[in-house]
Amino acid sequence: DSKIKKSVDYLLKHYNDCDLSIKEIAEQSFVSEVYFRKLFKSAYGISPQKYIVNLRMQTATGLISTGYYSLKEVAFMCGYTDYKYFSVEFKRIKGVSPSMYSYNYKK
């Protein structure tokens, strides 16, 4: 949706900021948070929050697979300040814990 293009561009550049909010994203297109959520879900089929989580998890799996970073570093680089919360979200989305994913990837 062209009404929220600036917001979506902003989201894609800042999805890994730990203090990113939907309100902040919506402000980029000068629309209310509620209206932004409605337009975003209509255009992408999921809520902006779920979209952000999915982007973060894609980034996390890529970072884990490099083997260069600790899991806590990966969590921080993906926008999580709390490793336990990151681990719970990762397992919910990917079906395995970050440590198990890392272990299986190294095999």
PDB file of C-alpha atoms in Angstrom:
ATOM      1  CA  ASP A   1       0.000   0.000   0.000  1.00  0.00           C
ATOM      2  CA  SER A   2       1.492   3.321  -1.055  1.00  0.00           C
ATOM      3  CA  LYS A   3       0.039   5.025   2.047  1.00  0.00           C
ATOM      4  CA  ILE A   4       2.410   3.066   4.280  1.00  0.00           C
ATOM      5  CA  LYS A   5       5.437   2.672   1.994  1.00  0.00           C
ATOM      6  CA  LYS A   6       7.614   4.978   4.106  1.00  0.00           C
ATOM      7  CA  SER A   7       6.648   3.065   7.227  1.00  0.00           C
ATOM      8  CA  VAL A   8       7.411  -0.308   5.648  1.00  0.00           C
ATOM      9  CA  ASP A   9      10.779   0.970   4.410  1.00  0.00           C
ATOM     10  CA  TYR A  10      11.509   2.206   7.930  1.00  0.00           C
ATOM     11  CA  LEU A  11      10.465  -1.143   9.406  1.00  0.00           C
ATOM     12  CA  LEU A  12      12.800  -2.996   7.043  1.00  0.00           C
ATOM     13  CA  LYS A  13      15.734  -0.773   8.020  1.00  0.00           C
ATOM     14  CA  HIS A  14      15.075  -0.800  11.768  1.00  0.00           C
ATOM     15  CA  TYR A  15      13.435  -4.171  12.560  1.00  0.00           C
ATOM     16  CA  ASN A  16      16.426  -5.165  14.671  1.00  0.00           C
ATOM     17  CA  ASP A  17      16.254  -2.074  16.910  1.00  0.00           C
ATOM     18  CA  CYS A  18      15.317  -3.343  20.355  1.00  0.00           C
ATOM     19  CA  ASP A  19      13.150  -0.309  21.133  1.00  0.00           C
ATOM     20  CA  LEU A  20      11.251  -0.212  17.819  1.00  0.00           C
ATOM     21  CA  SER A  21       7.522   0.323  18.233  1.00  0.00           C
ATOM     22  CA  ILE A  22       4.597   0.067  15.860  1.00  0.00           C
ATOM     23  CA  LYS A  23       3.691   3.644  16.803  1.00  0.00           C
ATOM     24  CA  GLU A  24       7.133   4.826  15.696  1.00  0.00           C
ATOM     25  CA  ILE A  25       6.795   2.917  12.427  1.00  0.00           C
ATOM     26  CA  ALA A  26       3.299   4.315  11.748  1.00  0.00           C
ATOM     27  CA  GLU A  27       4.526   7.864  12.330  1.00  0.00           C
ATOM     28  CA  GLN A  28       6.795   7.550   9.296  1.00  0.00           C
ATOM     29  CA  SER A  29       3.707   7.595   7.064  1.00  0.00           C
ATOM     30  CA  PHE A  30       1.810  10.120   9.190  1.00  0.00           C
ATOM     31  CA  VAL A  31      -0.960   7.665  10.053  1.00  0.00           C
ATOM     32  CA  SER A  32      -2.275   6.433  13.373  1.00  0.00           C
ATOM     33  CA  GLU A  33      -0.979   3.200  14.820  1.00  0.00           C
ATOM     34  CA  VAL A  34      -4.415   1.576  14.503  1.00  0.00           C
ATOM     35  CA  TYR A  35      -4.785   2.617  10.851  1.00  0.00           C
ATOM     36  CA  PHE A  36      -1.250   1.467  10.075  1.00  0.00           C
ATOM     37  CA  ARG A  37      -1.935  -1.962  11.601  1.00  0.00           C
ATOM     38  CA  LYS A  38      -5.092  -2.260   9.494  1.00  0.00           C
ATOM     39  CA  LEU A  39      -3.351  -1.235   6.240  1.00  0.00           C
ATOM     40  CA  PHE A  40      -0.337  -3.434   6.970  1.00  0.00           C
ATOM     41  CA  LYS A  41      -2.415  -6.523   7.705  1.00  0.00           C
ATOM     42  CA  SER A  42      -4.467  -5.908   4.576  1.00  0.00           C
ATOM     43  CA  ALA A  43      -1.306  -5.634   2.442  1.00  0.00           C
ATOM     44  CA  TYR A  44       0.826  -8.392   4.039  1.00  0.00           C
ATOM     45  CA  GLY A  45      -1.684 -10.781   5.579  1.00  0.00           C
ATOM     46  CA  ILE A  46      -0.123 -10.650   9.055  1.00  0.00           C
ATOM     47  CA  SER A  47       0.270  -8.065  11.777  1.00  0.00           C
ATOM     48  CA  PRO A  48       3.297  -5.775  11.686  1.00  0.00           C
ATOM     49  CA  GLN A  49       4.522  -7.273  14.976  1.00  0.00           C
ATOM     50  CA  LYS A  50       4.467 -10.805  13.569  1.00  0.00           C
ATOM     51  CA  TYR A  51       6.221  -9.542  10.452  1.00  0.00           C
ATOM     52  CA  ILE A  52       8.978  -8.012  12.602  1.00  0.00           C
ATOM     53  CA  VAL A  53       9.369 -11.230  14.598  1.00  0.00           C
ATOM     54  CA  ASN A  54       9.618 -13.241  11.367  1.00  0.00           C
ATOM     55  CA  LEU A  55      12.298 -10.889  10.010  1.00  0.00           C
ATOM     56  CA  ARG A  56      14.206 -11.156  13.265  1.00  0.00           C
ATOM     57  CA  MET A  57      14.068 -14.949  13.203  1.00  0.00           C
ATOM     58  CA  GLN A  58      15.256 -15.076   9.576  1.00  0.00           C
ATOM     59  CA  THR A  59      18.167 -12.874  10.561  1.00  0.00           C
ATOM     60  CA  ALA A  60      18.853 -14.984  13.646  1.00  0.00           C
ATOM     61  CA  THR A  61      19.016 -18.243  11.702  1.00  0.00           C
ATOM     62  CA  GLY A  62      21.419 -16.653   9.242  1.00  0.00           C
ATOM     63  CA  LEU A  63      23.642 -15.327  12.022  1.00  0.00           C
ATOM     64  CA  ILE A  64      23.584 -18.613  13.933  1.00  0.00           C
ATOM     65  CA  SER A  65      24.516 -20.534  10.813  1.00  0.00           C
ATOM     66  CA  THR A  66      27.680 -18.459  10.364  1.00  0.00           C
ATOM     67  CA  GLY A  67      29.026 -19.800  13.646  1.00  0.00           C
ATOM     68  CA  TYR A  68      30.715 -16.450  14.338  1.00  0.00           C
ATOM     69  CA  TYR A  69      28.471 -15.223  17.144  1.00  0.00           C
ATOM     70  CA  SER A  70      27.314 -16.475  20.513  1.00  0.00           C
ATOM     71  CA  LEU A  71      23.574 -16.999  20.837  1.00  0.00           C
ATOM     72  CA  LYS A  72      23.338 -14.018  23.178  1.00  0.00           C
ATOM     73  CA  GLU A  73      25.080 -11.853  20.583  1.00  0.00           C
ATOM     74  CA  VAL A  74      22.656 -13.102  17.936  1.00  0.00           C
ATOM     75  CA  ALA A  75      19.702 -12.228  20.170  1.00  0.00           C
ATOM     76  CA  PHE A  76      21.014  -8.699  20.705  1.00  0.00           C
ATOM     77  CA  MET A  77      21.819  -8.226  17.005  1.00  0.00           C
ATOM     78  CA  CYS A  78      18.241  -9.217  16.149  1.00  0.00           C
ATOM     79  CA  GLY A  79      16.655  -6.701  18.519  1.00  0.00           C
ATOM     80  CA  TYR A  80      16.233  -8.674  21.731  1.00  0.00           C
ATOM     81  CA  THR A  81      17.630  -7.418  25.021  1.00  0.00           C
ATOM     82  CA  ASP A  82      16.452 -10.526  26.893  1.00  0.00           C
ATOM     83  CA  TYR A  83      18.004 -13.795  25.721  1.00  0.00           C
ATOM     84  CA  LYS A  84      15.327 -15.918  27.403  1.00  0.00           C
ATOM     85  CA  TYR A  85      12.583 -14.097  25.514  1.00  0.00           C
ATOM     86  CA  PHE A  86      14.539 -14.483  22.276  1.00  0.00           C
ATOM     87  CA  SER A  87      14.930 -18.196  22.949  1.00  0.00           C
ATOM     88  CA  VAL A  88      11.199 -18.643  23.581  1.00  0.00           C
ATOM     89  CA  GLU A  89      10.298 -16.722  20.402  1.00  0.00           C
ATOM     90  CA  PHE A  90      12.873 -18.648  18.368  1.00  0.00           C
ATOM     91  CA  LYS A  91      11.533 -22.004  19.542  1.00  0.00           C
ATOM     92  CA  ARG A  92       7.942 -20.923  18.893  1.00  0.00           C
ATOM     93  CA  ILE A  93       8.767 -19.900  15.303  1.00  0.00           C
ATOM     94  CA  LYS A  94      11.443 -22.455  14.355  1.00  0.00           C
ATOM     95  CA  GLY A  95      10.321 -25.418  16.443  1.00  0.00           C
ATOM     96  CA  VAL A  96      13.692 -25.867  18.163  1.00  0.00           C
ATOM     97  CA  SER A  97      15.698 -23.806  20.633  1.00  0.00           C
ATOM     98  CA  PRO A  98      18.494 -21.585  19.298  1.00  0.00           C
ATOM     99  CA  SER A  99      21.087 -23.867  20.901  1.00  0.00           C
ATOM    100  CA  MET A 100      19.579 -26.962  19.283  1.00  0.00           C
ATOM    101  CA  TYR A 101      19.375 -25.151  15.946  1.00  0.00           C
ATOM    102  CA  SER A 102      23.033 -24.192  16.286  1.00  0.00           C
ATOM    103  CA  TYR A 103      24.021 -27.738  17.246  1.00  0.00           C
ATOM    104  CA  ASN A 104      22.092 -29.284  14.358  1.00  0.00           C
ATOM    105  CA  TYR A 105      23.476 -26.756  11.914  1.00  0.00           C
ATOM    106  CA  LYS A 106      27.068 -27.587  12.868  1.00  0.00           C
ATOM    107  CA  LYS A 107      26.566 -31.302  12.230  1.00  0.00           C
TER     108      LYS A 107
END
